[in-house]
Short mmCIF file of C-alpha atoms in Angstrom, two decimals:
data_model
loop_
_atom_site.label_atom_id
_atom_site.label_comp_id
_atom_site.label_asym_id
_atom_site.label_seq_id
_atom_site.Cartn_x
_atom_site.Cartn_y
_atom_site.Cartn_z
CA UNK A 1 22.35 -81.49 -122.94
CA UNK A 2 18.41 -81.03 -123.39
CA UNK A 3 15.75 -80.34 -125.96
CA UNK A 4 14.58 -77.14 -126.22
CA UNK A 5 11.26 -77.45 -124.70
CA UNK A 6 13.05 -79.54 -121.89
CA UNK A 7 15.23 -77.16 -120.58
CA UNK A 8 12.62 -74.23 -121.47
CA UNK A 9 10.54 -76.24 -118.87
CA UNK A 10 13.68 -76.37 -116.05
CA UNK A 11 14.49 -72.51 -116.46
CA UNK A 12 11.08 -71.71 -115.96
CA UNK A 13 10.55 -73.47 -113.01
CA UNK A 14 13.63 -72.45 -111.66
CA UNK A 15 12.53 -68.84 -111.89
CA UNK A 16 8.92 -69.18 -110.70
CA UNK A 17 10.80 -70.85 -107.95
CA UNK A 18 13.27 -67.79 -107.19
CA UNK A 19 10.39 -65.20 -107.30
CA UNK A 20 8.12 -67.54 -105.01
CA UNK A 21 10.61 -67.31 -102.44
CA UNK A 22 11.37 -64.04 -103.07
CA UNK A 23 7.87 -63.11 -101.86
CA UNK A 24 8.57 -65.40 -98.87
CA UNK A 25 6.35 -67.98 -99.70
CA UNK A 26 6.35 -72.05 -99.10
CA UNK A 27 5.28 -74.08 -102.47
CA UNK A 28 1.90 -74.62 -100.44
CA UNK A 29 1.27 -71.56 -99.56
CA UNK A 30 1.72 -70.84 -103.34
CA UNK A 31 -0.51 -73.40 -104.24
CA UNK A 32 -3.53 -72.30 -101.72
CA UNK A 33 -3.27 -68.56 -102.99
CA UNK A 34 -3.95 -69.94 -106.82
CA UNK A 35 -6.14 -72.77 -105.73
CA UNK A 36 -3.60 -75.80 -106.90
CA UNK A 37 -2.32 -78.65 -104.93
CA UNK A 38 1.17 -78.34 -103.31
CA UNK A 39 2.17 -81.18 -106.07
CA UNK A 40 1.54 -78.86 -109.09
CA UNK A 41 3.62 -76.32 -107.86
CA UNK A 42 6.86 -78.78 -106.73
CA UNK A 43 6.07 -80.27 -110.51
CA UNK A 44 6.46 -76.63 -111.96
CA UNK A 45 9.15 -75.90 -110.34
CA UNK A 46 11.40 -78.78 -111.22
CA UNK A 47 10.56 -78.88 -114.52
CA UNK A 48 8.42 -82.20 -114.55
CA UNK A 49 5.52 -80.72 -116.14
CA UNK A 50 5.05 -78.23 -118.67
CA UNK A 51 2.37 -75.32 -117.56
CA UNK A 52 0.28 -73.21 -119.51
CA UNK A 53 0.89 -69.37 -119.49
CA UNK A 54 -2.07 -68.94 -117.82
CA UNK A 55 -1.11 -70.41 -114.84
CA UNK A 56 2.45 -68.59 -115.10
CA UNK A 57 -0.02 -65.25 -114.98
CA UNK A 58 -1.96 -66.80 -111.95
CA UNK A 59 1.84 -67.78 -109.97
CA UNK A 60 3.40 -64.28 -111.19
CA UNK A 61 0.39 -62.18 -110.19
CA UNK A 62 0.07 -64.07 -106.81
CA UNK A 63 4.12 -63.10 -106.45
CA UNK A 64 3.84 -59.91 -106.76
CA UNK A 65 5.92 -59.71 -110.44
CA UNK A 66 5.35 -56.66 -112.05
CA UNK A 67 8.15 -56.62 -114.10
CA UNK A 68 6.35 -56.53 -117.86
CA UNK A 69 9.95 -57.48 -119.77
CA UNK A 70 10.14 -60.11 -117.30
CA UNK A 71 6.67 -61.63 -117.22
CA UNK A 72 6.89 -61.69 -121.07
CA UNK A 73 9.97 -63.56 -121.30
CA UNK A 74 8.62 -66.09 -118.85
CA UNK A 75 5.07 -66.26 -120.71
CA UNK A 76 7.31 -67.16 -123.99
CA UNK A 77 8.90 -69.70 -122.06
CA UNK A 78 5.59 -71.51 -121.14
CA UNK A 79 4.89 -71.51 -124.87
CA UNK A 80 2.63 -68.14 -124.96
CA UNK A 81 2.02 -67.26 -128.90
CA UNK A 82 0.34 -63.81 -127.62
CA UNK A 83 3.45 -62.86 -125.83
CA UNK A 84 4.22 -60.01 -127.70
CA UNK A 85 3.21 -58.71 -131.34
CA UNK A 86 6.06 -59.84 -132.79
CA UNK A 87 6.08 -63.58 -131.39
CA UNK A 88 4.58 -66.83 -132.46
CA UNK A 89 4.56 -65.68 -135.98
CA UNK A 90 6.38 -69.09 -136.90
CA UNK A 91 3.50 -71.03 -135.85
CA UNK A 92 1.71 -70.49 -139.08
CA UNK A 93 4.80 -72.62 -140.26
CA UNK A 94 3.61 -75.24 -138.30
CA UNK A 95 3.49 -78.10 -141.22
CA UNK A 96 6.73 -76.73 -142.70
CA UNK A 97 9.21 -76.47 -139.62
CA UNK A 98 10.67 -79.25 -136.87
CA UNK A 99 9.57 -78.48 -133.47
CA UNK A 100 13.66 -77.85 -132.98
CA UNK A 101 14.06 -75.29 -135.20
CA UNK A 102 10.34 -73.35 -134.20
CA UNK A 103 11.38 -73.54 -130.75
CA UNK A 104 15.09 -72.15 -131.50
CA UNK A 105 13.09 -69.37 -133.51
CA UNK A 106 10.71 -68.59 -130.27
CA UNK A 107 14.37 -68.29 -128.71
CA UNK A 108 15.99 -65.77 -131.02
CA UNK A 109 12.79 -64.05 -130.94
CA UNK A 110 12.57 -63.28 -127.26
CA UNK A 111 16.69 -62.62 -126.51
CA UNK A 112 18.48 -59.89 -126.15
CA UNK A 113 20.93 -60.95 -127.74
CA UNK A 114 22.80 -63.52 -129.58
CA UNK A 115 26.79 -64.31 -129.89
CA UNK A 116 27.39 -66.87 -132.87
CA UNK A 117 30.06 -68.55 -133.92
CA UNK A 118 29.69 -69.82 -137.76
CA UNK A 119 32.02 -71.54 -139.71
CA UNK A 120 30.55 -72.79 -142.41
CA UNK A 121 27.54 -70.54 -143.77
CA UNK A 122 26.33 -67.22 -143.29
CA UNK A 123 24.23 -66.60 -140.02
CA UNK A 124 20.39 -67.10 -141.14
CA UNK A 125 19.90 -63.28 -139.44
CA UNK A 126 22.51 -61.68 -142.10
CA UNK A 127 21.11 -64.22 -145.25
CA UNK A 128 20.19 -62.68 -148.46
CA UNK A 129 17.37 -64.47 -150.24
CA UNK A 130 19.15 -65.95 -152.99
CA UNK A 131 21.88 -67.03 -150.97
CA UNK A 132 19.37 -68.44 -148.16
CA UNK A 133 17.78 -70.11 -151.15
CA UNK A 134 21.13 -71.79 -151.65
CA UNK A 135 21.46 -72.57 -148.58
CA UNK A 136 18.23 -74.28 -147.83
CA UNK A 137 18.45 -76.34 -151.20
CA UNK A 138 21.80 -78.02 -150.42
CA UNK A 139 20.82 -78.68 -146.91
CA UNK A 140 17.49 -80.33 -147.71
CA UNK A 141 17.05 -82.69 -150.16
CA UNK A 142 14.29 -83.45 -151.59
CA UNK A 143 12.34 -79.80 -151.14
CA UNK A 144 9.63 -79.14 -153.78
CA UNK A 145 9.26 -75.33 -154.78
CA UNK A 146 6.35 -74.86 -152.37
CA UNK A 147 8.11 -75.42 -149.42
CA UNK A 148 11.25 -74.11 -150.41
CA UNK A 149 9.52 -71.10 -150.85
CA UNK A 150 8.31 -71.29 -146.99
CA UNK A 151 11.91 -72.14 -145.63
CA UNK A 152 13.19 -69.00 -146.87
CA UNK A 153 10.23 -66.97 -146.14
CA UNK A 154 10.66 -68.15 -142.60
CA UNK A 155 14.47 -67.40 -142.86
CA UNK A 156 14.09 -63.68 -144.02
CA UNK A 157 10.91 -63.37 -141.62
CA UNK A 158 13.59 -64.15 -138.55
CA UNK A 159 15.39 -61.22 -139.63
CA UNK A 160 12.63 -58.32 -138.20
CA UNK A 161 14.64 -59.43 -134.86
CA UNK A 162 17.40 -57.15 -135.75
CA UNK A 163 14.84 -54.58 -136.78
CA UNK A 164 12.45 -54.43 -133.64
CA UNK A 165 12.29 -52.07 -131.00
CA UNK A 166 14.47 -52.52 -128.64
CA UNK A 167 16.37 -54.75 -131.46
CA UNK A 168 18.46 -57.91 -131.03
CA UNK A 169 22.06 -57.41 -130.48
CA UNK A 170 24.14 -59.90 -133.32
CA UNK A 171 27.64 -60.39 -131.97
CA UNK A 172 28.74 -62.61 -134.97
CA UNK A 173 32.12 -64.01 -135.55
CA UNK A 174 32.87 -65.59 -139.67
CA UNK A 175 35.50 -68.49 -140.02
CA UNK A 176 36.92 -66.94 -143.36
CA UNK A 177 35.80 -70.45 -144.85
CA UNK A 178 32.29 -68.34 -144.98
CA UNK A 179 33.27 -66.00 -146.96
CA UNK A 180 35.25 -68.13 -149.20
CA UNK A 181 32.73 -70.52 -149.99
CA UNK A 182 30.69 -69.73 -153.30
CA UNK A 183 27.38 -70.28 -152.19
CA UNK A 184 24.96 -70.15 -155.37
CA UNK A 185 27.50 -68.65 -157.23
CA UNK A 186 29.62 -64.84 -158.00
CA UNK A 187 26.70 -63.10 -158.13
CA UNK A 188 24.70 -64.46 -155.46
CA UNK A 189 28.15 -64.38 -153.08
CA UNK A 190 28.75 -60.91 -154.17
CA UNK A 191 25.25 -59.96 -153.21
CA UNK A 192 25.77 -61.60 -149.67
CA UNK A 193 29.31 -59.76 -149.46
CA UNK A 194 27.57 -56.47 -149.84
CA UNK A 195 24.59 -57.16 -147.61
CA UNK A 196 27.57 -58.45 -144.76
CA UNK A 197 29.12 -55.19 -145.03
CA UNK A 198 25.74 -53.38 -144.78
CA UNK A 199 24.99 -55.20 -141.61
CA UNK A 200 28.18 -54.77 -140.32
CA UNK A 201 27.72 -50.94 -139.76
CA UNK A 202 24.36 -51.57 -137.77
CA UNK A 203 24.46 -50.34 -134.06
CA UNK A 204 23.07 -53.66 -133.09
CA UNK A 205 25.50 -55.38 -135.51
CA UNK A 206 29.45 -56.76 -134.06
CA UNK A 207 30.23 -58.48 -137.39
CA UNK A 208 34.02 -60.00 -136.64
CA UNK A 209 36.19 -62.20 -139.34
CA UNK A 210 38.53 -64.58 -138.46
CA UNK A 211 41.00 -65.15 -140.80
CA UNK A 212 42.59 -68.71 -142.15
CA UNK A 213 46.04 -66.76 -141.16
CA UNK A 214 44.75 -66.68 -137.49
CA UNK A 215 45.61 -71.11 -137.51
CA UNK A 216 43.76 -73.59 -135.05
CA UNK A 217 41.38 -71.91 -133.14
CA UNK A 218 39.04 -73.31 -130.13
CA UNK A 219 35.82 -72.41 -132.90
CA UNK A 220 37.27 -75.84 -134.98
CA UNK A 221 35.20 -77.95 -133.33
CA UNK A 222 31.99 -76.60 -134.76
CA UNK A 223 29.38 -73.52 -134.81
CA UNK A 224 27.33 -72.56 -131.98
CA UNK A 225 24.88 -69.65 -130.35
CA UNK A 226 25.05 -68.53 -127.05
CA UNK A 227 21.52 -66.59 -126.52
CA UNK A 228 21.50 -64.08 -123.57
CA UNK A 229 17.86 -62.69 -122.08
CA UNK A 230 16.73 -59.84 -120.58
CA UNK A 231 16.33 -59.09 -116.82
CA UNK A 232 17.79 -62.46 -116.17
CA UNK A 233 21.29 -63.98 -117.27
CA UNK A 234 19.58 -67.24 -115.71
CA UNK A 235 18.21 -68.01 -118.94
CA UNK A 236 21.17 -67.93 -120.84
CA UNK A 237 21.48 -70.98 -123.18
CA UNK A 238 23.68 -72.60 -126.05
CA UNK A 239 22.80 -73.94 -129.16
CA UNK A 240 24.14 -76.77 -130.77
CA UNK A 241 22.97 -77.54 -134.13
CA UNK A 242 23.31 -80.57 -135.78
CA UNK A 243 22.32 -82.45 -138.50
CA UNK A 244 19.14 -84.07 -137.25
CA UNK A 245 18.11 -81.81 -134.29
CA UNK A 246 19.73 -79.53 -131.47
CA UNK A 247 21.12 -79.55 -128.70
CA UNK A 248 20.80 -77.39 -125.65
CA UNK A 249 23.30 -76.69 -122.81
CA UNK A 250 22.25 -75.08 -119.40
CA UNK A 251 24.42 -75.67 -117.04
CA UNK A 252 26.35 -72.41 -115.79
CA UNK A 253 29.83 -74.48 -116.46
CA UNK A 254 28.70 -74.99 -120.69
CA UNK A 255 27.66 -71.31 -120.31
CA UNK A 256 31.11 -69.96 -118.93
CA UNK A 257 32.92 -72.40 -121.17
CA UNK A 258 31.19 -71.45 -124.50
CA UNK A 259 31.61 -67.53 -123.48
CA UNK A 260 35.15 -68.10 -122.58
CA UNK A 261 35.49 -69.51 -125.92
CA UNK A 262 33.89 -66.98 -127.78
CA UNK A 263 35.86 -64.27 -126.11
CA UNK A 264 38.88 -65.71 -127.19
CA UNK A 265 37.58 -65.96 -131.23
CA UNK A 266 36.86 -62.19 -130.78
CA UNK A 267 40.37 -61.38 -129.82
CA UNK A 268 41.73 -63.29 -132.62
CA UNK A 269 39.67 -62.46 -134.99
CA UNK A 270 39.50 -58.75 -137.20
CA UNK A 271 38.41 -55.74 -135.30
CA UNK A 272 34.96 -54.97 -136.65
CA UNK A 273 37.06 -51.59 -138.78
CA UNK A 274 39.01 -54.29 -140.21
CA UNK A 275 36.65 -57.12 -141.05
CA UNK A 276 34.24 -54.51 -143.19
CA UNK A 277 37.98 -53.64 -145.11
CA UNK A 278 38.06 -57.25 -145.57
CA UNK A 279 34.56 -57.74 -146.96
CA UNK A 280 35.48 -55.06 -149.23
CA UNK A 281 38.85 -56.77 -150.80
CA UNK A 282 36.77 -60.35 -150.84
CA UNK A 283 34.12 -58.41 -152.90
CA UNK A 284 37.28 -56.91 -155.35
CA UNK A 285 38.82 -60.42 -155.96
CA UNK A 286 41.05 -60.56 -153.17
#
């Protein structure tokens, strides 16, 4: 388990590793073509120093990588804010948000797509305003109006990933506790109720409920997000969120593990057909 910069820093290595040797190169052979000492490039590579996306352009240009999906993901992952017109738009949040939750935002923003497992709130990509308002206000204490105000902002500002082009693809699965919990009130619920069902009939959208009828599940010992990235499943990481920070898992094990998991809350969980009829009876009182 890692920080998100952390094990941003040991993927990226790991891949400018693959596609070094996948032009047949030796680390100092790397290092002569961009002008570097062997050292920088063994440091890269494991992960023991960060490196600025200009030197990922000088390594991916001396390798040959043409791929433009793929050199953009990898620019994101050396911290590029130019990466693409739709990324490091949280930065002007700098004073506002903890470097944990920018740098899970620079995540969502560059996957393909996200599973999620929730079992207490709403998923911040399916939030209404007035229920993210909620939200925000019992989780912090302490937040003046001012940056309240910004919280949300960012929250509803995460939600053009579901919008873009190609967009992010939301495979969410909703402990019924979600629905049942009376976040800011009827009206504000209700609101959120309708906005679910909305969502749910999005292409990009898997919306899935799993019901208190369904018992004990493998999901009761807490939320999480398994992001997936293009062009590489290498990159592939869960989120952990907790109370204080998160928590990152890499290894392929936690990957197969968490998907395993979340395979099995799909299958016991409401077939998308059935979870929007079950939004609809939770909206009538049922």
């Amino acid at each position: 388990m890692q920080n998100g910069p952390a094990v941003r820093r040991r993927k990226l290595g790991a891949e400018l590793r693959t596609m070094r040797t996948g032009a047949g190169l030796t680390s100092g052979e790397a290092a002569r073509l961009v002008g570097w000492h062997q050292s920088k490039v063994s440091r890269i590579e494991t992960g023991a120093s960060g490196v600025k996306p200009a030197d990922v352009r000088l390594l991916l240009d001396a390798y040959g990588v043409e791929d433009g999906q793929l050199r953009e993901l990898l620019l994101m992952l050396a911290g590029s804010e130019g990466a693409g017109d739709r990324h490091g738009w949280w930065h002007a949040y700098r004073g506002v948000l903890p470097p944990t939750y920018r740098d899970f935002i620079s995540l969502e923003s560059q996957a393909s797509a996200m599973r999620t497992l929730e079992t207490t709130v709403v998923p911040g990509l399916l939030q209404t305003p007035e229920y993210a308002r909620a939200v925000t206000r019992a989780a912090v204490k302490g937040l003046d109006d001012e940056r309240l105000d910004a919280l949300v902002e960012v929250r509803l500002a995460r939600q053009d990933v579901l919008r873009a082009d190609p967009p992010l693809k939301l495979c969410a699965v909703l402990d019924e506790a979600v629905l049942r919990r009376e976040v800011g009130g009827p009206e504000v619920m209700n609101r959120q109720l309708a906005r679910l069902m909305e969502a749910a009939r999005l292409p990009q959208v898997r919306l899935q409920v799993l019901p208190f009828g369904a018992g004990a599940h493998v999901g009761l010992t807490g939320p999480f997000v398994i992001f997936s990235f293009p062009s590489t499943s290498d990159l592939d990481v869960v989120v952990l969120d907790q109370l204080t920070s998160s928590l990152y898992l890499e290894r392929k094990e936690d990957l197969m593990a968490y998907s395993e998991a979340f395979d099995t809350l799909r299958m016991h969980a409401l077939s998308p057909e059935d979870t929007l009829d079950y939004l609809a009876g939770i909206g009538d009182g049922a």
